[in-house]
Amino acid sequence: MLGVVERDEAVRENWLHRIAATICRDRDGRIAVLRRTETLSQFPGYYDVLVGGAVNVGESYEAAAARELAEELGVRVPVRFLFKFLCREGISPIWLGVYEAVVSQALVPDSGEIDWQGWMTVAELREVVDDWCFVPGGREALRRYLQPGSSSGAGEPAAG
């Protein structure tokens, strides 16, 4: 069955829904890492490399990824599609469309969603991804992103 419901209902009922998210890199190839606020209902205080949210009715994954990037980090830059996968880890099953953005401006995190933001190298991220409390979908997306032969260049800085 296909229908239109609010994200909270989809989560509550464990229904598959669509999420668009972006991994941000700087020109040096470092990846933005975020810590979610303790007040969020889902994964409070967890770390993530994804910025994103639900895809609205009639909205493309790409438009949702760009919108969420602007809302959560105050950044308006092009996003580039990387991959999409069915993520069953976390609070409910989602189709997760993952994008990449190369960011050269300062990030302005939404304080209602993000407590902390920093930049980490691929090597630093590989060291902490299994030790820190990461959002499960973000951890899986990062693993796929860093795989040799992935569309991201296996951890190499994306062309700007």
Tab-separated table of N, CA and C in Angstrom, residues 5-153:
chain	number	residue	atom	x	y	z
A	5	VAL	N	1.425	10.015	4.717
A	5	VAL	CA	1.250	10.120	6.162
A	5	VAL	C	2.341	11.037	6.708
A	6	GLU	N	2.137	11.507	7.920
A	6	GLU	CA	3.170	12.294	8.593
A	6	GLU	C	4.319	11.362	8.981
A	7	ARG	N	5.522	11.911	9.056
A	7	ARG	CA	6.692	11.092	9.396
A	7	ARG	C	6.524	10.411	10.751
A	8	ASP	N	5.982	11.119	11.746
A	8	ASP	CA	5.802	10.528	13.072
A	8	ASP	C	4.916	9.287	13.013
A	9	GLU	N	3.879	9.336	12.181
A	9	GLU	CA	3.007	8.169	12.041
A	9	GLU	C	3.740	7.017	11.361
A	10	ALA	N	4.529	7.331	10.334
A	10	ALA	CA	5.296	6.292	9.646
A	10	ALA	C	6.255	5.612	10.617
A	11	VAL	N	6.905	6.384	11.464
A	11	VAL	CA	7.825	5.827	12.455
A	11	VAL	C	7.054	4.981	13.464
A	12	ARG	N	5.970	5.527	13.997
A	12	ARG	CA	5.162	4.831	15.010
A	12	ARG	C	4.639	3.493	14.487
A	13	GLU	N	4.228	3.480	13.220
A	13	GLU	CA	3.648	2.269	12.625
A	13	GLU	C	4.698	1.367	11.971
A	14	ASN	N	5.971	1.816	12.018
A	14	ASN	CA	7.074	1.075	11.406
A	14	ASN	C	6.887	0.906	9.900
A	15	TRP	N	6.383	1.976	9.255
A	15	TRP	CA	6.169	1.963	7.814
A	15	TRP	C	7.398	2.525	7.108
A	16	LEU	N	7.689	1.979	5.974
A	16	LEU	CA	8.780	2.447	5.133
A	16	LEU	C	8.482	3.868	4.664
A	17	HIS	N	9.469	4.761	4.767
A	17	HIS	CA	9.306	6.130	4.264
A	17	HIS	C	10.635	6.626	3.694
A	18	ARG	N	10.605	7.808	3.083
A	18	ARG	CA	11.763	8.334	2.350
A	18	ARG	C	12.468	9.432	3.132
A	19	ILE	N	13.805	9.308	3.188
A	19	ILE	CA	14.660	10.309	3.831
A	19	ILE	C	15.756	10.699	2.841
A	20	ALA	N	16.039	11.983	2.754
A	20	ALA	CA	17.155	12.489	1.943
A	20	ALA	C	18.168	13.093	2.902
A	21	ALA	N	19.438	12.778	2.686
A	21	ALA	CA	20.465	13.266	3.598
A	21	ALA	C	21.745	13.564	2.839
A	22	THR	N	22.547	14.458	3.404
A	22	THR	CA	23.773	14.910	2.752
A	22	THR	C	24.971	14.731	3.672
A	23	ILE	N	26.065	14.248	3.080
A	23	ILE	CA	27.370	14.231	3.737
A	23	ILE	C	28.101	15.473	3.244
A	24	CYS	N	28.581	16.281	4.178
A	24	CYS	CA	29.284	17.517	3.814
A	24	CYS	C	30.788	17.307	3.938
A	25	ARG	N	31.495	17.770	2.926
A	25	ARG	CA	32.965	17.747	2.934
A	25	ARG	C	33.454	19.169	2.742
A	26	ASP	N	34.641	19.435	3.273
A	26	ASP	CA	35.260	20.723	2.968
A	26	ASP	C	36.257	20.509	1.829
A	27	ARG	N	36.898	21.553	1.389
A	27	ARG	CA	37.814	21.457	0.246
A	27	ARG	C	39.056	20.613	0.552
A	28	ASP	N	39.327	20.386	1.842
A	28	ASP	CA	40.459	19.536	2.233
A	28	ASP	C	40.054	18.067	2.355
A	29	GLY	N	38.778	17.767	2.112
A	29	GLY	CA	38.320	16.381	2.171
A	29	GLY	C	37.836	15.928	3.535
A	30	ARG	N	37.846	16.845	4.517
A	30	ARG	CA	37.327	16.473	5.832
A	30	ARG	C	35.803	16.396	5.784
A	31	ILE	N	35.236	15.589	6.650
A	31	ILE	CA	33.796	15.357	6.687
A	31	ILE	C	33.209	16.029	7.924
A	32	ALA	N	32.080	16.694	7.748
A	32	ALA	CA	31.392	17.322	8.878
A	32	ALA	C	30.765	16.236	9.749
A	33	VAL	N	30.997	16.346	11.042
A	33	VAL	CA	30.411	15.440	12.029
A	33	VAL	C	29.566	16.302	12.951
A	34	LEU	N	28.366	15.816	13.247
A	34	LEU	CA	27.413	16.567	14.052
A	34	LEU	C	27.014	15.749	15.274
A	35	ARG	N	26.732	16.430	16.379
A	35	ARG	CA	26.129	15.755	17.527
A	35	ARG	C	24.734	16.327	17.708
A	36	ARG	N	23.767	15.445	17.715
A	36	ARG	CA	22.369	15.835	17.850
A	36	ARG	C	22.093	16.337	19.275
A	37	THR	N	21.151	17.260	19.410
A	37	THR	CA	20.807	17.776	20.741
A	37	THR	C	20.177	16.672	21.579
A	38	GLU	N	20.259	16.837	22.875
A	38	GLU	CA	19.668	15.880	23.820
A	38	GLU	C	18.144	15.980	23.842
A	39	THR	N	17.581	17.031	23.257
A	39	THR	CA	16.130	17.231	23.294
A	39	THR	C	15.401	16.566	22.127
A	40	LEU	N	16.146	16.056	21.153
A	40	LEU	CA	15.499	15.401	20.017
A	40	LEU	C	14.890	14.071	20.441
A	41	SER	N	13.753	13.730	19.849
A	41	SER	CA	13.064	12.488	20.227
A	41	SER	C	13.759	11.251	19.661
A	42	GLN	N	14.479	11.400	18.575
A	42	GLN	CA	15.142	10.264	17.943
A	42	GLN	C	16.657	10.441	18.029
A	43	PHE	N	17.325	9.479	18.628
A	43	PHE	CA	18.782	9.465	18.767
A	43	PHE	C	19.342	10.733	19.414
A	44	PRO	N	18.798	11.137	20.567
A	44	PRO	CA	19.327	12.328	21.242
A	44	PRO	C	20.779	12.125	21.655
A	45	GLY	N	21.610	13.136	21.379
A	45	GLY	CA	23.008	13.101	21.761
A	45	GLY	C	23.899	12.233	20.890
A	46	TYR	N	23.344	11.592	19.879
A	46	TYR	CA	24.143	10.740	18.991
A	46	TYR	C	24.882	11.594	17.973
A	47	TYR	N	25.965	11.025	17.452
A	47	TYR	CA	26.735	11.656	16.381
A	47	TYR	C	26.193	11.204	15.028
A	48	ASP	N	26.455	12.031	14.008
A	48	ASP	CA	26.012	11.697	12.659
A	48	ASP	C	26.898	12.421	11.649
A	49	VAL	N	26.984	11.857	10.465
A	49	VAL	CA	27.656	12.530	9.347
A	49	VAL	C	26.629	12.983	8.316
A	50	LEU	N	25.366	12.680	8.578
A	50	LEU	CA	24.292	13.042	7.652
A	50	LEU	C	23.481	14.209	8.188
A	51	VAL	N	23.105	15.084	7.279
A	51	VAL	CA	22.154	16.154	7.555
A	51	VAL	C	20.977	15.877	6.650
A	52	GLY	N	19.802	15.710	7.216
A	52	GLY	CA	18.689	15.404	6.337
A	52	GLY	C	17.375	15.271	7.057
A	53	GLY	N	16.392	14.793	6.295
A	53	GLY	CA	15.058	14.613	6.840
A	53	GLY	C	14.129	14.029	5.801
A	54	ALA	N	12.865	13.994	6.162
A	54	ALA	CA	11.836	13.378	5.330
A	54	ALA	C	11.675	14.119	4.002
A	55	VAL	N	11.391	13.334	2.961
A	55	VAL	CA	11.083	13.886	1.643
A	55	VAL	C	9.586	14.209	1.637
A	56	ASN	N	9.236	15.434	1.347
A	56	ASN	CA	7.832	15.853	1.326
A	56	ASN	C	7.108	15.316	0.098
A	57	VAL	N	5.801	15.313	0.173
A	57	VAL	CA	4.965	14.883	-0.949
A	57	VAL	C	5.282	15.745	-2.169
A	58	GLY	N	5.559	15.095	-3.290
A	58	GLY	CA	5.854	15.799	-4.534
A	58	GLY	C	7.263	16.351	-4.625
A	59	GLU	N	8.072	16.157	-3.599
A	59	GLU	CA	9.434	16.683	-3.561
A	59	GLU	C	10.402	15.582	-3.989
A	60	SER	N	11.433	15.944	-4.737
A	60	SER	CA	12.464	14.978	-5.111
A	60	SER	C	13.422	14.789	-3.940
A	61	TYR	N	14.144	13.677	-3.960
A	61	TYR	CA	15.180	13.459	-2.962
A	61	TYR	C	16.195	14.607	-2.997
A	62	GLU	N	16.594	15.009	-4.196
A	62	GLU	CA	17.593	16.068	-4.330
A	62	GLU	C	17.105	17.384	-3.722
A	63	ALA	N	15.866	17.751	-4.003
A	63	ALA	CA	15.322	18.993	-3.445
A	63	ALA	C	15.232	18.904	-1.918
A	64	ALA	N	14.839	17.737	-1.405
A	64	ALA	CA	14.760	17.561	0.047
A	64	ALA	C	16.143	17.652	0.685
A	65	ALA	N	17.152	17.048	0.046
A	65	ALA	CA	18.511	17.101	0.583
A	65	ALA	C	19.001	18.548	0.644
A	66	ALA	N	18.782	19.309	-0.413
A	66	ALA	CA	19.208	20.715	-0.452
A	66	ALA	C	18.441	21.539	0.581
A	67	ARG	N	17.141	21.303	0.717
A	67	ARG	CA	16.319	22.026	1.696
A	67	ARG	C	16.792	21.756	3.118
A	68	GLU	N	17.012	20.489	3.434
A	68	GLU	CA	17.452	20.125	4.784
A	68	GLU	C	18.836	20.690	5.097
A	69	LEU	N	19.713	20.707	4.119
A	69	LEU	CA	21.051	21.275	4.297
A	69	LEU	C	20.949	22.757	4.663
A	70	ALA	N	20.081	23.466	3.983
A	70	ALA	CA	19.880	24.894	4.277
A	70	ALA	C	19.250	25.082	5.659
A	71	GLU	N	18.244	24.261	5.991
A	71	GLU	CA	17.553	24.397	7.279
A	71	GLU	C	18.452	24.057	8.458
A	72	GLU	N	19.223	23.001	8.356
A	72	GLU	CA	19.980	22.508	9.501
A	72	GLU	C	21.380	23.105	9.632
A	73	LEU	N	21.999	23.486	8.503
A	73	LEU	CA	23.362	24.020	8.569
A	73	LEU	C	23.518	25.396	7.942
A	74	GLY	N	22.425	25.979	7.436
A	74	GLY	CA	22.498	27.311	6.857
A	74	GLY	C	23.335	27.383	5.594
A	75	VAL	N	23.424	26.268	4.863
A	75	VAL	CA	24.284	26.178	3.691
A	75	VAL	C	23.432	25.986	2.437
A	76	ARG	N	23.707	26.801	1.425
A	76	ARG	CA	23.026	26.665	0.135
A	76	ARG	C	24.085	26.418	-0.933
A	77	VAL	N	24.336	25.139	-1.180
A	77	VAL	CA	25.292	24.706	-2.204
A	77	VAL	C	24.675	23.538	-2.955
A	78	PRO	N	25.169	23.262	-4.156
A	78	PRO	CA	24.646	22.114	-4.897
A	78	PRO	C	24.926	20.807	-4.149
A	79	VAL	N	23.989	19.878	-4.263
A	79	VAL	CA	24.184	18.535	-3.717
A	79	VAL	C	24.315	17.570	-4.887
A	80	ARG	N	25.131	16.541	-4.692
A	80	ARG	CA	25.384	15.552	-5.744
A	80	ARG	C	24.934	14.183	-5.246
A	81	PHE	N	24.094	13.498	-6.031
A	81	PHE	CA	23.597	12.178	-5.645
A	81	PHE	C	24.739	11.173	-5.591
A	82	LEU	N	24.752	10.372	-4.522
A	82	LEU	CA	25.741	9.319	-4.373
A	82	LEU	C	25.114	7.939	-4.515
A	83	PHE	N	24.128	7.638	-3.666
A	83	PHE	CA	23.492	6.324	-3.681
A	83	PHE	C	22.212	6.360	-2.850
A	84	LYS	N	21.423	5.327	-3.021
A	84	LYS	CA	20.205	5.154	-2.250
A	84	LYS	C	20.205	3.718	-1.748
A	85	PHE	N	19.763	3.518	-0.501
A	85	PHE	CA	19.680	2.155	0.009
A	85	PHE	C	18.540	2.028	1.014
A	86	LEU	N	18.084	0.796	1.179
A	86	LEU	CA	17.050	0.488	2.157
A	86	LEU	C	17.735	0.278	3.495
A	87	CYS	N	17.463	1.146	4.431
A	87	CYS	CA	18.075	1.094	5.758
A	87	CYS	C	17.028	0.578	6.744
A	88	ARG	N	17.303	-0.572	7.314
A	88	ARG	CA	16.370	-1.162	8.279
A	88	ARG	C	16.823	-0.959	9.722
A	89	GLU	N	18.022	-0.386	9.898
A	89	GLU	CA	18.505	-0.097	11.250
A	89	GLU	C	17.886	1.214	11.720
A	90	GLY	N	17.710	1.343	12.993
A	90	GLY	CA	17.182	2.598	13.518
A	90	GLY	C	15.762	2.448	13.993
A	91	ILE	N	14.993	3.510	13.861
A	91	ILE	CA	13.653	3.547	14.444
A	91	ILE	C	12.572	2.965	13.547
A	92	SER	N	12.805	2.961	12.235
A	92	SER	CA	11.856	2.376	11.287
A	92	SER	C	12.578	2.227	9.946
A	93	PRO	N	12.043	1.410	9.040
A	93	PRO	CA	12.718	1.250	7.747
A	93	PRO	C	12.571	2.513	6.887
A	94	ILE	N	13.668	2.857	6.195
A	94	ILE	CA	13.648	4.052	5.340
A	94	ILE	C	14.389	3.768	4.038
A	95	TRP	N	13.929	4.415	2.978
A	95	TRP	CA	14.738	4.547	1.773
A	95	TRP	C	15.572	5.784	2.018
A	96	LEU	N	16.883	5.604	2.092
A	96	LEU	CA	17.785	6.700	2.402
A	96	LEU	C	18.540	7.109	1.144
A	97	GLY	N	18.217	8.291	0.626
A	97	GLY	CA	18.924	8.864	-0.511
A	97	GLY	C	20.062	9.718	0.015
A	98	VAL	N	21.298	9.353	-0.341
A	98	VAL	CA	22.477	10.026	0.211
A	98	VAL	C	23.128	10.901	-0.860
A	99	TYR	N	23.407	12.130	-0.477
A	99	TYR	CA	24.012	13.132	-1.346
A	99	TYR	C	25.306	13.616	-0.710
A	100	GLU	N	26.075	14.345	-1.497
A	100	GLU	CA	27.318	14.941	-1.014
A	100	GLU	C	27.300	16.416	-1.386
A	101	ALA	N	27.841	17.232	-0.486
A	101	ALA	CA	28.005	18.657	-0.767
A	101	ALA	C	29.411	19.062	-0.353
A	102	VAL	N	30.068	19.841	-1.199
A	102	VAL	CA	31.373	20.404	-0.864
A	102	VAL	C	31.099	21.815	-0.354
A	103	VAL	N	31.508	22.068	0.883
A	103	VAL	CA	31.174	23.309	1.569
A	103	VAL	C	32.448	24.098	1.856
A	104	SER	N	32.466	25.351	1.424
A	104	SER	CA	33.625	26.198	1.711
A	104	SER	C	33.260	27.337	2.663
A	105	GLN	N	31.998	27.479	2.972
A	105	GLN	CA	31.568	28.542	3.879
A	105	GLN	C	31.401	27.989	5.296
A	106	ALA	N	31.299	28.874	6.255
A	106	ALA	CA	31.081	28.462	7.645
A	106	ALA	C	29.691	27.848	7.796
A	107	LEU	N	29.604	26.792	8.585
A	107	LEU	CA	28.323	26.168	8.879
A	107	LEU	C	27.653	26.928	10.013
A	108	VAL	N	26.329	27.043	9.925
A	108	VAL	CA	25.547	27.700	10.965
A	108	VAL	C	24.496	26.693	11.435
A	109	PRO	N	24.902	25.784	12.359
A	109	PRO	CA	23.996	24.718	12.784
A	109	PRO	C	22.748	25.237	13.493
A	110	ASP	N	21.625	24.581	13.222
A	110	ASP	CA	20.368	24.855	13.900
A	110	ASP	C	20.511	24.347	15.336
A	111	SER	N	20.528	25.258	16.310
A	111	SER	CA	20.764	24.881	17.708
A	111	SER	C	19.645	24.019	18.290
A	112	GLY	N	18.497	23.969	17.647
A	112	GLY	CA	17.422	23.101	18.099
A	112	GLY	C	17.655	21.648	17.726
A	113	GLU	N	18.586	21.408	16.800
A	113	GLU	CA	18.860	20.050	16.346
A	113	GLU	C	20.307	19.619	16.549
A	114	ILE	N	21.239	20.571	16.540
A	114	ILE	CA	22.661	20.228	16.563
A	114	ILE	C	23.349	20.928	17.736
A	115	ASP	N	23.954	20.125	18.621
A	115	ASP	CA	24.684	20.648	19.786
A	115	ASP	C	26.118	21.016	19.450
A	116	TRP	N	26.726	20.267	18.523
A	116	TRP	CA	28.146	20.429	18.228
A	116	TRP	C	28.382	20.047	16.775
A	117	GLN	N	29.354	20.688	16.160
A	117	GLN	CA	29.739	20.363	14.789
A	117	GLN	C	31.234	20.518	14.682
A	118	GLY	N	31.875	19.576	14.002
A	118	GLY	CA	33.304	19.654	13.760
A	118	GLY	C	33.649	18.961	12.458
A	119	TRP	N	34.875	19.120	12.030
A	119	TRP	CA	35.356	18.490	10.806
A	119	TRP	C	36.356	17.407	11.173
A	120	MET	N	36.235	16.238	10.558
A	120	MET	CA	37.144	15.129	10.828
A	120	MET	C	37.664	14.554	9.521
A	121	THR	N	38.911	14.084	9.569
A	121	THR	CA	39.456	13.397	8.405
A	121	THR	C	38.833	12.004	8.306
A	122	VAL	N	38.974	11.388	7.151
A	122	VAL	CA	38.479	10.028	6.970
A	122	VAL	C	39.139	9.094	7.979
A	123	ALA	N	40.451	9.234	8.193
A	123	ALA	CA	41.164	8.381	9.152
A	123	ALA	C	40.608	8.569	10.566
A	124	GLU	N	40.354	9.812	10.956
A	124	GLU	CA	39.790	10.069	12.289
A	124	GLU	C	38.404	9.449	12.430
A	125	LEU	N	37.590	9.583	11.393
A	125	LEU	CA	36.241	9.004	11.431
A	125	LEU	C	36.282	7.487	11.525
A	126	ARG	N	37.159	6.859	10.769
A	126	ARG	CA	37.281	5.397	10.827
A	126	ARG	C	37.621	4.929	12.243
A	127	GLU	N	38.385	5.729	12.974
A	127	GLU	CA	38.775	5.374	14.344
A	127	GLU	C	37.607	5.457	15.327
A	128	VAL	N	36.672	6.372	15.127
A	128	VAL	CA	35.622	6.605	16.129
A	128	VAL	C	34.245	6.088	15.758
A	129	VAL	N	34.016	5.742	14.504
A	129	VAL	CA	32.653	5.426	14.057
A	129	VAL	C	32.042	4.242	14.808
A	130	ASP	N	32.851	3.294	15.249
A	130	ASP	CA	32.306	2.160	15.981
A	130	ASP	C	32.371	2.343	17.499
A	131	ASP	N	33.059	3.377	17.957
A	131	ASP	CA	33.172	3.628	19.393
A	131	ASP	C	32.183	4.673	19.889
A	132	TRP	N	31.940	5.696	19.095
A	132	TRP	CA	30.995	6.735	19.480
A	132	TRP	C	29.582	6.267	19.158
A	133	CYS	N	28.609	6.843	19.819
A	133	CYS	CA	27.198	6.540	19.536
A	133	CYS	C	26.786	7.296	18.275
A	134	PHE	N	26.804	6.595	17.142
A	134	PHE	CA	26.401	7.176	15.870
A	134	PHE	C	24.987	6.745	15.529
A	135	VAL	N	24.239	7.611	14.876
A	135	VAL	CA	22.933	7.236	14.339
A	135	VAL	C	23.166	6.058	13.388
A	136	PRO	N	22.419	4.957	13.529
A	136	PRO	CA	22.684	3.764	12.712
A	136	PRO	C	22.686	4.012	11.203
A	137	GLY	N	21.730	4.763	10.692
A	137	GLY	CA	21.687	5.037	9.257
A	137	GLY	C	22.887	5.844	8.795
A	138	GLY	N	23.346	6.776	9.626
A	138	GLY	CA	24.526	7.566	9.308
A	138	GLY	C	25.783	6.715	9.290
A	139	ARG	N	25.883	5.784	10.238
A	139	ARG	CA	27.039	4.881	10.282
A	139	ARG	C	27.072	4.024	9.015
A	140	GLU	N	25.915	3.470	8.630
A	140	GLU	CA	25.859	2.628	7.426
A	140	GLU	C	26.148	3.451	6.172
A	141	ALA	N	25.608	4.657	6.088
A	141	ALA	CA	25.867	5.519	4.929
A	141	ALA	C	27.354	5.857	4.836
A	142	LEU	N	27.995	6.139	5.974
A	142	LEU	CA	29.425	6.448	5.974
A	142	LEU	C	30.231	5.254	5.480
A	143	ARG	N	29.890	4.053	5.939
A	143	ARG	CA	30.606	2.851	5.475
A	143	ARG	C	30.482	2.697	3.964
A	144	ARG	N	29.279	2.883	3.445
A	144	ARG	CA	29.074	2.765	2.004
A	144	ARG	C	29.833	3.866	1.261
A	145	TYR	N	29.829	5.050	1.810
A	145	TYR	CA	30.497	6.207	1.213
A	145	TYR	C	32.006	5.984	1.096
A	146	LEU	N	32.584	5.337	2.098
A	146	LEU	CA	34.027	5.142	2.142
A	146	LEU	C	34.499	3.852	1.473
A	147	GLN	N	33.579	3.052	0.971
A	147	GLN	CA	33.965	1.805	0.300
A	147	GLN	C	34.789	2.105	-0.947
A	148	PRO	N	35.841	1.326	-1.162
A	148	PRO	CA	36.588	1.476	-2.417
A	148	PRO	C	35.646	1.294	-3.608
A	149	GLY	N	35.775	2.180	-4.579
A	149	GLY	CA	34.928	2.095	-5.768
A	149	GLY	C	33.585	2.781	-5.622
A	150	SER	N	33.321	3.385	-4.445
A	150	SER	CA	32.048	4.093	-4.282
A	150	SER	C	32.079	5.357	-5.143
A	151	SER	N	30.927	5.930	-5.371
A	151	SER	CA	30.851	7.122	-6.214
A	151	SER	C	31.499	8.336	-5.556
A	152	SER	N	31.874	8.216	-4.275
A	152	SER	CA	32.519	9.334	-3.606
A	152	SER	C	34.015	9.367	-3.849
A	153	GLY	N	34.558	8.318	-4.438
A	153	GLY	CA	35.994	8.267	-4.644
A	153	GLY	C	36.717	7.628	-3.476
